[in-house]
XYZ file of C-alpha atoms in Angstrom:
713
model
C -48.098 53.128 -4.522
C -51.502 54.046 -3.124
C -53.464 51.834 -5.514
C -51.319 48.878 -4.509
C -52.001 49.646 -0.831
C -55.652 49.817 -1.374
C -55.622 46.423 -3.005
C -53.731 44.938 -0.022
C -56.257 46.416 2.407
C -59.112 44.981 0.379
C -57.599 41.554 0.490
C -57.035 41.732 4.229
C -60.612 42.824 4.762
C -62.022 39.956 2.806
C -59.754 37.418 4.498
C -60.866 38.738 7.829
C -64.463 38.237 6.903
C -63.856 34.787 5.459
C -61.871 33.572 8.398
C -64.850 34.233 10.711
C -66.689 31.417 8.909
C -66.351 28.118 10.867
C -63.486 25.854 9.608
C -65.747 22.867 9.471
C -67.804 24.563 6.772
C -64.794 25.516 4.674
C -63.374 22.813 2.433
C -59.755 22.681 1.215
C -60.613 23.868 -2.287
C -62.724 26.692 -0.869
C -59.772 27.695 1.375
C -57.338 28.077 -1.536
C -60.034 29.812 -3.667
C -60.827 32.239 -0.872
C -57.132 33.052 -0.255
C -56.187 33.539 -3.884
C -59.496 35.090 -5.174
C -59.926 38.778 -5.849
C -62.737 40.789 -4.325
C -64.359 41.972 -7.520
C -66.163 39.985 -10.192
C -64.231 41.849 -12.855
C -61.035 40.359 -11.453
C -62.373 36.825 -11.899
C -63.237 37.616 -15.464
C -59.801 39.098 -15.977
C -58.087 35.999 -14.444
C -60.038 33.676 -16.608
C -58.938 35.630 -19.725
C -55.258 35.868 -18.659
C -54.851 32.320 -17.327
C -55.930 32.222 -13.650
C -54.343 33.392 -10.487
C -50.854 33.635 -11.973
C -51.881 36.772 -13.839
C -52.773 38.413 -10.591
C -49.291 37.786 -9.281
C -47.854 39.273 -12.462
C -50.016 42.368 -12.079
C -49.097 42.598 -8.457
C -45.402 42.463 -9.190
C -45.641 45.027 -11.958
C -47.513 47.469 -9.743
C -50.600 47.614 -11.968
C -54.259 47.242 -10.782
C -57.599 47.116 -12.552
C -59.657 47.633 -9.336
C -62.341 50.339 -9.448
C -61.406 52.970 -6.870
C -65.087 53.745 -6.032
C -65.870 50.197 -5.238
C -62.675 49.914 -3.179
C -63.783 52.986 -1.186
C -67.234 51.488 -0.607
C -65.660 48.223 0.698
C -63.685 50.206 3.215
C -66.773 52.026 4.410
C -68.569 48.698 4.792
C -65.622 47.425 6.859
C -66.512 50.026 9.456
C -69.998 48.487 9.946
C -69.144 44.817 9.357
C -65.975 44.567 11.416
C -65.536 47.580 13.657
C -62.708 45.945 15.603
C -60.480 45.360 12.565
C -61.385 48.864 11.300
C -60.313 50.409 14.600
C -57.053 48.351 14.449
C -56.208 49.733 11.023
C -57.069 53.249 12.133
C -54.707 53.048 15.064
C -51.814 51.252 13.390
C -51.953 52.136 9.702
C -54.131 55.196 9.229
C -52.555 55.987 5.842
C -54.192 52.943 4.294
C -57.633 54.317 5.052
C -56.847 57.942 4.180
C -55.448 57.630 0.659
C -55.990 59.898 -2.299
C -57.075 57.895 -5.375
C -56.620 60.918 -7.635
C -52.807 60.488 -7.414
C -52.803 56.988 -8.892
C -51.929 58.228 -12.390
C -49.263 60.581 -11.116
C -46.387 58.410 -12.227
C -43.658 61.003 -12.160
C -44.426 61.822 -8.586
C -44.063 58.166 -7.684
C -40.731 57.961 -9.392
C -39.692 61.024 -7.575
C -40.755 59.495 -4.312
C -38.846 56.342 -5.047
C -35.727 58.360 -5.789
C -35.924 60.227 -2.499
C -36.433 57.123 -0.437
C -34.873 57.398 3.059
C -33.445 54.644 5.240
C -34.865 53.799 8.576
C -32.946 54.455 11.753
C -33.245 51.007 13.392
C -31.384 48.998 10.615
C -29.328 45.990 11.819
C -25.608 45.983 11.260
C -24.345 43.340 8.844
C -22.272 40.602 10.446
C -20.164 37.728 9.149
C -21.771 35.446 11.673
C -25.011 35.578 9.723
C -23.453 33.451 6.999
C -22.726 30.702 9.552
C -26.263 30.303 10.842
C -28.743 28.017 9.101
C -32.203 29.537 8.667
C -34.379 26.541 7.770
C -34.558 23.060 9.250
C -33.573 21.510 5.926
C -30.397 23.614 5.566
C -31.614 26.105 2.993
C -31.234 29.846 3.170
C -34.014 32.400 3.175
C -33.799 32.721 -0.605
C -34.322 28.949 -1.063
C -30.688 28.212 -2.160
C -28.057 25.855 -0.625
C -26.789 26.510 2.795
C -23.221 27.736 3.123
C -20.881 25.410 5.119
C -19.015 27.435 7.631
C -16.654 26.828 10.529
C -19.457 27.232 13.043
C -21.585 24.708 11.304
C -18.726 22.234 11.090
C -18.072 22.618 14.837
C -21.729 22.030 15.564
C -21.612 18.786 13.468
C -18.466 17.700 15.206
C -19.954 18.143 18.618
C -23.032 16.190 17.624
C -20.937 13.360 16.154
C -18.753 13.124 19.267
C -21.676 13.091 21.728
C -24.976 11.896 20.325
C -24.053 10.804 16.787
C -27.507 11.059 15.314
C -28.213 9.642 11.857
C -29.358 13.028 10.667
C -25.949 14.590 11.427
C -24.219 11.789 9.610
C -26.340 12.360 6.585
C -25.644 16.123 6.706
C -21.871 15.576 6.878
C -21.885 13.110 4.024
C -23.995 15.400 1.875
C -21.691 18.357 2.654
C -18.738 16.153 1.614
C -20.457 15.409 -1.676
C -21.102 19.134 -2.209
C -17.432 19.853 -1.615
C -16.407 17.357 -4.310
C -18.912 18.851 -6.704
C -17.537 22.349 -6.108
C -14.019 21.084 -6.997
C -14.990 19.064 -10.059
C -17.669 21.325 -11.599
C -17.440 24.755 -9.991
C -19.590 26.617 -12.466
C -22.470 24.211 -12.907
C -25.597 24.356 -10.716
C -25.643 22.001 -7.778
C -28.456 19.844 -6.505
C -27.124 19.546 -2.941
C -28.460 21.327 0.144
C -24.993 22.654 1.030
C -22.496 24.942 -0.573
C -18.788 24.694 0.179
C -16.700 27.813 -0.769
C -13.023 28.352 -0.185
C -10.122 26.041 0.818
C -10.820 26.457 4.521
C -14.354 25.054 4.320
C -13.172 22.251 2.000
C -10.377 21.213 4.277
C -12.731 21.454 7.283
C -15.286 19.107 5.866
C -12.644 16.609 4.684
C -10.969 16.702 8.117
C -14.348 16.181 9.800
C -15.053 13.155 7.693
C -11.640 11.566 8.144
C -11.550 11.996 11.947
C -15.123 11.589 13.076
C -17.095 9.569 10.505
C -15.527 6.082 11.104
C -16.215 6.067 14.911
C -19.710 7.572 14.208
C -20.529 4.753 11.845
C -19.286 2.144 14.231
C -21.280 3.517 17.171
C -24.476 3.918 15.193
C -24.220 0.315 13.941
C -23.130 -0.876 17.404
C -20.046 -2.590 16.140
C -17.177 -3.809 18.305
C -13.593 -2.468 18.397
C -11.123 -3.304 15.642
C -11.349 -3.258 11.908
C -12.390 -6.867 11.333
C -16.222 -6.755 11.272
C -19.086 -7.345 8.840
C -21.093 -4.148 8.637
C -23.945 -5.568 6.496
C -24.921 -7.940 9.371
C -25.690 -5.139 11.728
C -29.325 -4.504 12.514
C -29.196 -0.757 11.718
C -27.243 -1.154 8.484
C -30.392 -0.720 6.360
C -30.867 2.762 7.748
C -27.415 3.974 6.901
C -26.654 1.827 3.825
C -27.300 4.513 1.281
C -25.319 7.068 3.205
C -22.252 4.769 3.520
C -22.301 3.859 -0.174
C -22.547 7.537 -1.161
C -19.639 8.385 1.039
C -17.467 5.539 -0.228
C -18.224 6.521 -3.811
C -17.053 10.111 -3.107
C -13.983 8.805 -1.285
C -13.004 6.698 -4.268
C -13.554 9.709 -6.552
C -11.290 11.942 -4.507
C -8.577 9.253 -4.375
C -8.672 9.150 -8.108
C -8.161 12.856 -8.565
C -5.680 13.754 -5.864
C -2.002 13.876 -6.918
C -0.227 15.104 -3.709
C 1.557 12.218 -1.925
C 0.889 13.692 1.549
C -2.806 13.957 0.980
C -2.974 10.538 -0.602
C -1.297 9.059 2.421
C -3.853 10.544 4.761
C -6.765 9.481 2.592
C -5.421 5.969 2.210
C -5.039 5.579 5.974
C -8.666 6.725 6.305
C -9.701 4.289 3.600
C -8.053 1.521 5.639
C -10.633 2.147 8.353
C -13.541 2.160 5.863
C -12.557 -1.036 3.992
C -14.874 -3.280 6.049
C -17.831 -1.242 4.717
C -16.633 -1.723 1.113
C -17.130 -5.523 1.515
C -20.883 -4.807 1.667
C -20.957 -3.229 -1.808
C -19.614 -5.443 -4.523
C -19.954 -2.742 -7.144
C -17.277 -0.617 -5.468
C -14.573 -3.304 -5.306
C -13.310 -3.050 -8.920
C -12.883 0.701 -9.146
C -11.276 0.794 -5.702
C -8.816 -1.995 -6.457
C -8.008 -0.377 -9.794
C -6.929 2.764 -8.058
C -5.012 0.943 -5.280
C -3.107 -1.173 -7.751
C -2.120 1.906 -9.715
C -0.803 3.549 -6.562
C 0.967 0.324 -5.514
C 2.767 0.049 -8.850
C 3.652 3.635 -9.714
C 3.220 5.890 -6.650
C 5.630 7.469 -4.180
C 7.328 5.204 -1.658
C 4.982 6.054 1.270
C 1.892 5.929 -0.958
C 2.942 2.502 -2.271
C 3.285 1.081 1.233
C -0.105 2.430 2.409
C -1.839 1.308 -0.782
C -0.448 -2.218 -0.323
C -1.706 -2.324 3.266
C -5.154 -1.498 1.925
C -4.904 -4.232 -0.724
C -3.763 -6.735 1.835
C -6.570 -5.815 4.245
C -9.102 -6.049 1.523
C -7.766 -9.419 0.326
C -7.884 -10.873 3.824
C -11.552 -9.856 4.170
C -12.585 -11.479 0.831
C -10.220 -14.281 0.110
C -12.439 -16.407 -2.050
C -13.927 -13.878 -4.399
C -11.186 -11.312 -4.904
C -7.831 -13.093 -4.239
C -7.630 -14.893 -7.570
C -8.102 -11.613 -9.432
C -5.467 -9.948 -7.254
C -2.874 -12.640 -7.936
C -3.142 -12.306 -11.652
C -3.410 -8.500 -11.818
C -0.630 -7.832 -9.379
C 1.774 -10.187 -11.098
C 1.101 -8.537 -14.461
C 1.705 -5.123 -12.851
C 4.961 -6.375 -11.391
C 6.208 -7.648 -14.760
C 5.178 -4.401 -16.523
C 7.068 -2.209 -14.025
C 10.246 -4.328 -13.985
C 11.088 -3.771 -17.599
C 13.803 -1.195 -16.803
C 16.129 -1.514 -13.848
C 18.254 1.354 -12.606
C 19.406 2.604 -9.207
C 16.245 4.747 -9.155
C 13.694 2.049 -10.037
C 15.377 -0.855 -8.200
C 13.950 -0.104 -4.730
C 10.403 0.067 -6.142
C 10.869 -3.187 -7.979
C 12.146 -4.892 -4.856
C 9.225 -3.622 -2.838
C 6.711 -4.877 -5.420
C 8.371 -8.306 -5.385
C 8.342 -8.614 -1.632
C 4.727 -7.371 -1.271
C 3.560 -9.664 -4.097
C 5.017 -12.575 -2.246
C 2.882 -11.614 0.765
C -0.232 -11.757 -1.408
C 0.688 -15.142 -2.943
C 1.353 -16.622 0.423
C -2.179 -15.955 1.628
C -3.389 -19.120 -0.178
C -0.690 -21.524 -1.281
C -3.107 -23.875 -3.087
C -4.468 -21.026 -5.233
C -0.961 -19.606 -5.722
C 0.293 -23.009 -6.990
C -2.132 -22.833 -9.963
C -0.873 -19.459 -11.015
C 2.778 -20.268 -10.339
C 2.612 -23.451 -12.399
C 1.171 -21.588 -15.419
C 3.581 -18.661 -15.270
C 6.667 -20.838 -14.696
C 5.547 -23.036 -17.578
C 5.310 -19.877 -19.731
C 8.919 -18.999 -18.836
C 9.988 -22.483 -19.814
C 8.293 -22.137 -23.162
C 10.206 -18.950 -23.863
C 13.459 -20.688 -22.950
C 12.693 -23.668 -25.151
C 12.002 -21.423 -28.148
C 15.322 -19.593 -27.592
C 17.294 -22.871 -27.363
C 15.702 -24.682 -30.264
C 14.888 -21.909 -32.781
C 17.944 -19.721 -32.028
C 16.559 -16.473 -33.458
C 17.137 -12.962 -32.249
C 13.602 -12.315 -31.123
C 13.477 -15.496 -29.046
C 16.801 -14.664 -27.443
C 15.513 -11.250 -26.567
C 12.440 -12.821 -24.991
C 14.675 -14.527 -22.410
C 17.596 -12.107 -22.010
C 15.696 -9.126 -20.602
C 14.927 -7.709 -17.109
C 11.295 -8.843 -17.138
C 12.354 -12.463 -17.565
C 15.094 -12.247 -14.870
C 12.843 -10.445 -12.391
C 10.142 -13.034 -12.934
C 12.667 -15.802 -12.082
C 13.745 -13.844 -9.042
C 10.129 -13.508 -7.867
C 9.265 -17.191 -8.227
C 12.517 -18.200 -6.571
C 11.794 -15.931 -3.572
C 8.233 -17.240 -3.324
C 9.301 -20.907 -3.343
C 12.118 -20.461 -0.873
C 9.753 -18.636 1.512
C 7.118 -21.348 1.281
C 9.319 -24.397 0.943
C 7.010 -26.647 2.950
C 3.923 -26.147 0.751
C 2.768 -27.333 -2.689
C 5.044 -24.729 -4.186
C 7.989 -26.893 -3.220
C 7.202 -29.219 -6.105
C 8.051 -26.381 -8.521
C 11.539 -26.034 -7.238
C 13.149 -28.471 -9.653
C 11.663 -27.042 -12.912
C 12.484 -23.527 -11.745
C 16.151 -24.421 -11.156
C 16.307 -26.042 -14.565
C 14.962 -22.921 -16.212
C 17.570 -20.745 -14.372
C 20.490 -22.960 -15.364
C 19.198 -23.230 -18.938
C 19.056 -19.413 -19.086
C 22.720 -19.251 -18.190
C 23.618 -21.629 -21.030
C 21.627 -19.936 -23.793
C 24.375 -17.409 -24.673
C 27.455 -18.196 -22.566
C 29.472 -15.248 -23.931
C 31.468 -12.538 -22.253
C 28.868 -9.858 -22.955
C 26.247 -11.685 -20.811
C 28.458 -12.295 -17.744
C 26.298 -9.910 -15.708
C 23.149 -11.928 -16.412
C 25.005 -15.083 -15.445
C 25.929 -13.443 -12.099
C 22.316 -12.555 -11.423
C 21.167 -16.163 -12.133
C 23.893 -17.593 -9.899
C 22.754 -15.230 -7.085
C 19.237 -16.571 -7.462
C 20.418 -20.151 -7.264
C 22.510 -19.459 -4.141
C 19.458 -17.959 -2.358
C 17.255 -20.935 -3.306
C 19.904 -23.448 -2.135
C 20.451 -21.608 1.108
C 16.798 -21.133 2.149
C 15.482 -24.498 1.021
C 18.564 -26.471 2.191
C 18.887 -28.074 -1.267
C 22.148 -28.964 -2.963
C 22.455 -27.212 -6.355
C 25.703 -27.375 -8.336
C 26.394 -23.620 -8.526
C 30.183 -23.251 -8.319
C 30.910 -24.608 -11.863
C 28.978 -21.631 -13.412
C 31.164 -19.131 -11.587
C 34.555 -20.873 -11.844
C 34.043 -21.557 -15.546
C 34.688 -17.831 -16.163
C 38.194 -18.108 -14.680
C 39.090 -20.691 -17.387
C 37.383 -19.183 -20.350
C 38.326 -15.505 -20.001
C 41.845 -14.224 -20.482
C 42.580 -11.810 -17.676
C 46.171 -11.254 -18.908
C 44.927 -9.607 -22.109
C 45.764 -5.936 -22.347
C 42.878 -3.602 -22.044
C 42.310 -0.716 -24.542
C 40.597 1.697 -22.128
C 41.124 2.703 -18.569
C 38.438 3.134 -15.980
C 39.491 4.024 -12.447
C 36.631 2.009 -10.768
C 35.039 -1.415 -11.435
C 31.910 -1.283 -13.536
C 28.863 -1.876 -11.316
C 26.830 -4.828 -12.495
C 23.848 -4.567 -10.118
C 21.603 -2.932 -12.793
C 23.283 -4.450 -15.883
C 22.495 -7.529 -17.886
C 24.627 -7.045 -20.998
C 27.993 -5.332 -21.415
C 28.634 -3.098 -24.454
C 31.701 -3.553 -26.651
C 33.271 -0.407 -25.320
C 32.878 -1.583 -21.715
C 34.474 -4.952 -22.585
C 37.639 -3.085 -23.553
C 38.024 -1.405 -20.093
C 40.035 -2.709 -17.215
C 37.057 -1.973 -14.961
C 35.179 -4.834 -16.506
C 37.826 -7.306 -15.527
C 37.839 -5.841 -12.023
C 34.072 -6.311 -11.810
C 34.341 -9.956 -12.888
C 36.933 -10.758 -10.237
C 34.908 -8.958 -7.557
C 31.717 -10.832 -8.475
C 33.406 -14.244 -8.642
C 35.026 -13.569 -5.285
C 31.610 -12.652 -3.826
C 29.701 -15.575 -5.256
C 32.313 -18.215 -4.275
C 32.641 -16.754 -0.782
C 28.843 -16.738 -0.376
C 28.659 -20.356 -1.505
C 31.439 -21.358 0.853
C 29.743 -19.558 3.732
C 26.516 -21.369 2.966
C 28.235 -24.766 3.094
C 30.890 -23.927 5.710
C 29.151 -25.903 8.519
C 28.432 -28.969 6.349
C 30.164 -32.209 7.193
C 31.032 -32.708 3.503
C 32.667 -29.289 2.997
C 36.281 -30.495 2.723
C 35.363 -33.020 0.046
C 32.986 -30.891 -1.947
C 35.304 -27.905 -2.362
C 38.321 -29.869 -3.637
C 37.528 -29.065 -7.356
C 37.001 -25.462 -6.424
C 40.441 -25.278 -4.733
C 42.084 -26.896 -7.717
C 40.530 -24.398 -10.176
C 41.425 -21.366 -7.978
C 45.059 -22.544 -7.664
C 45.264 -22.975 -11.434
C 44.070 -19.452 -12.004
C 46.564 -17.989 -9.514
C 49.401 -19.710 -11.467
C 48.373 -18.486 -14.974
C 47.260 -15.017 -13.987
C 49.883 -12.250 -14.081
C 47.853 -9.419 -12.600
C 48.913 -8.925 -9.060
C 45.624 -7.563 -7.795
C 43.616 -10.439 -9.147
C 45.978 -13.020 -7.838
C 45.930 -11.437 -4.419
C 42.133 -11.499 -4.360
C 41.822 -15.142 -5.345
C 44.673 -16.142 -2.964
C 42.768 -14.611 -0.071
C 39.703 -16.692 -1.004
C 41.884 -19.837 -1.206
C 43.249 -19.195 2.282
C 39.756 -18.828 3.800
C 38.520 -22.029 2.130
C 41.662 -23.912 3.262
C 41.220 -22.635 6.831
C 37.618 -23.705 6.955
C 38.500 -27.068 5.470
C 40.999 -27.796 8.199
C 38.539 -26.664 10.872
C 35.789 -29.051 9.591
C 38.196 -31.931 9.268
C 39.378 -31.427 12.816
C 35.829 -31.270 14.176
C 34.519 -34.332 12.317
C 37.523 -36.410 13.383
C 36.101 -36.357 16.925
C 32.677 -37.737 16.069
C 31.647 -41.410 16.439
C 28.392 -41.587 14.467
C 28.130 -43.258 11.088
C 27.476 -41.571 7.735
C 24.051 -43.169 7.432
C 22.851 -41.569 10.700
C 21.298 -38.472 9.135
C 19.836 -37.223 12.376
C 23.155 -37.098 14.116
C 24.795 -35.447 11.128
C 22.050 -32.756 11.109
C 22.513 -32.062 14.779
C 26.324 -31.831 14.348
C 25.948 -29.444 11.444
C 23.568 -27.248 13.515
C 26.117 -27.126 16.298
C 28.831 -26.075 13.848
C 26.646 -23.317 12.464
C 25.787 -22.048 15.974
C 29.394 -22.158 17.006
C 30.608 -20.374 13.910
C 33.174 -21.394 11.286
C 36.145 -19.379 10.078
C 34.474 -18.513 6.800
C 31.189 -17.539 8.458
C 32.935 -15.174 10.874
C 34.911 -13.546 8.068
C 31.760 -13.324 5.894
C 29.861 -11.381 8.531
C 32.406 -8.604 8.648
C 32.942 -8.595 4.852
C 29.264 -8.522 3.929
C 28.725 -5.357 6.027
C 31.344 -3.477 3.970
C 30.013 -4.920 0.722
C 26.429 -3.793 1.457
C 27.501 -0.293 2.433
C 29.368 0.028 -0.843
C 26.382 -1.149 -2.875
C 24.136 1.218 -0.990
C 26.515 4.100 -1.688
C 26.470 3.137 -5.342
C 22.670 2.943 -5.554
C 22.186 6.282 -3.707
C 25.032 7.944 -5.622
C 26.620 9.398 -2.560
C 29.947 9.855 -4.349
C 28.330 12.302 -6.774
C 26.623 14.209 -4.017
C 29.866 14.514 -2.025
C 31.772 15.401 -5.205
C 34.571 12.903 -4.649
C 37.063 13.425 -7.461
C 39.809 11.235 -8.709
C 42.933 11.464 -6.521
C 45.324 11.354 -9.528
C 43.689 14.280 -11.237
C 43.600 16.321 -8.057
C 47.327 15.636 -7.562
C 48.228 16.791 -11.014
C 46.145 19.933 -10.576
C 47.818 20.696 -7.255
C 51.301 20.256 -8.842
C 50.394 22.551 -11.694
C 49.170 25.143 -9.199
C 52.408 24.879 -7.229
C 54.441 25.293 -10.373
C 52.631 28.500 -11.262
C 52.976 29.919 -7.708
C 56.639 29.098 -7.428
C 57.457 30.335 -10.946
C 59.028 26.965 -11.810
C 59.560 26.629 -15.570
C 59.883 22.880 -15.381
C 57.399 20.817 -17.324
C 54.725 18.887 -15.471
C 53.389 15.391 -16.282
C 50.645 16.598 -18.586
C 53.116 18.316 -20.882
C 55.392 15.254 -20.785
C 52.492 12.973 -21.882
C 51.680 15.376 -24.745
C 55.262 15.249 -25.896
C 55.282 11.462 -25.810
C 52.422 11.352 -28.220
C 54.486 13.300 -30.757
C 57.379 10.742 -30.620
C 57.852 8.015 -33.079
C 56.143 4.627 -32.644
C 59.299 2.879 -31.641
C 60.092 5.487 -29.086
C 56.560 5.334 -27.682
C 56.644 1.592 -27.250
C 60.006 1.722 -25.501
C 58.741 4.504 -23.192
C 55.518 2.607 -22.399
C 57.435 -0.549 -21.433
C 59.479 1.381 -18.888
C 56.700 3.328 -17.248
C 53.593 1.044 -17.695
C 53.712 -0.947 -14.431
C 54.667 2.063 -12.260
C 51.934 4.173 -13.742
C 49.238 1.541 -13.214
C 50.345 0.698 -9.705
C 50.405 4.150 -8.233
C 50.302 7.151 -10.558
C 50.240 9.597 -7.618
C 53.753 8.686 -6.620
C 55.307 9.534 -9.996
C 57.731 12.468 -9.626
C 57.914 15.300 -12.034
C 60.826 15.545 -14.398
C 63.998 17.379 -13.266
C 63.098 16.971 -9.618
C 65.004 15.354 -6.756
C 63.379 12.191 -5.410
C 65.559 12.091 -2.284
C 63.848 13.230 0.846
C 65.238 16.372 2.409
C 66.863 15.868 5.810
C 67.502 18.177 8.701
C 70.238 18.496 11.336
C 67.957 17.124 14.020
C 67.758 13.719 12.193
C 71.424 13.073 13.182
C 70.921 13.451 16.888
């Protein structure tokens, strides 16, 4: 509008006149008054009424002006005399400002018409996507005063600066952009106070990648730290300059670890955290939230996440043994007990990993671990004492559960790994607790729990080279349980006892339960014999075992069980003869313990008959257990051979049009017979059916093999 233009010209004229005054004579207040003061006295009066210079801005924005046109025209005429140079400049460059028609100021419709018919200039710049990537101001703000958009071009610039010069300003910019990225993810609709704006997955991934790959070496070079991850950042001279930046970045890193759920992303972030852990030692307030997240991942994450989280915990514990290790010992043990409540083929690998990794943490300081081990083992003993003395259901359940057994397994593993430390003194009470656990309820239902306890005792005895009377707990079952008793249910495979503590009443009636007992007794006795096979006292110590095994073979009428135990007897007898033959050639006395120890070491290095057999047998046994835990049979869809045989025979009967009855129909007819007839039929066919049901011929078929003429040649 022309009135507006006249006002602008008046201001420029007055500024031109005022700027000619020497700067030394113009104070700061006069400068602001001269630049924001209107040329007429009426304007000053108007500003005082409306509230100062802000009213002028409002009037300017709204396009309204109270300036007298006559006075404005007079000021322009004076400009010609006072400043002819500036007047000539306006005349040459903007003649329209001097030649305006004040009579048109109230012609509002014409102005609206002019605004509607506005035309574009010819020299407009073409819009480009690259404009979004270029920062306008030094502080990272756009021309509109808002946050700067993080683009690939800006990220590449930061990366080049971090790789070459690594200035502190670039590090601060990257950390602030990372903070802005997290704010966009957490609160996308709320206003942000950061200088940067991250939009889209590409920009978010780019800033995270830049931080993970280039920030750790940038921090180390700025602080002038040496190679490796074992350093104390707070002792560096420049740490004060970057302290706030590092703490802000670590806080954001902990925040993103807490909110991410993808195992792949967590693995990458945890590996990056492993590089940043030395900086965490400088900020005590960050240790608790960080350890809380790491312990949660260690106890309930994916397999890879668990391993990397434990490496971070171990690294952090090594850096701050005195202050944080005691808290870790208590917290990690509680987490282990909480997560070992239910044992199955799916949870068993995770429980084993937690037990092994927890042992690594306890072995960092044996003196401190002894205090915790003493208290927790004493707590286990109190539970056992209550179960033995009070004999109530709730006290029995406090002992006969997976948490109690896994606790015993953990302390046994810790003591046998550190048998030369103070923890060795806890060996005797721990063995007494394990043997007492076996005797609390010595019934058939809890045979699986007994087998687990015997396995723990064998491992302790083997690794600590301590004699523990283990064989009586296994051989007692052969005397107390009646293996000749008829079973009421048939299961084609032994019942796996790896993830079982108590058998149900239905399982006790199956023949698979008896098969599992024999298999476990065979394994435990063979493991004990292999452990002692090189000892000089082996022939004498295993005499009671041989007697009990021979007595079982005589009274047992099941051929498969007798065959299994007979094989075990033969191996023990072979090893007994071997040791007797070898010790007959020695000349040292029984009191010479050093010579006896050397002789036993030679026997172990040479190999005994049982040890050689055990090496080949244990490989097969472990592969079978692994197949059971991974459920490869179900994946491969291995069916029962007998059922497949019956189906094939039924299919052949249909194809050949044979009207003869198959075995399934015969079994159904047998059910409809009288009780006396069924008993007589069962007596005739029982042993053959149990031995090999696949070889049973169909009725009305010839069992003689067909021959050909060529067989007589």
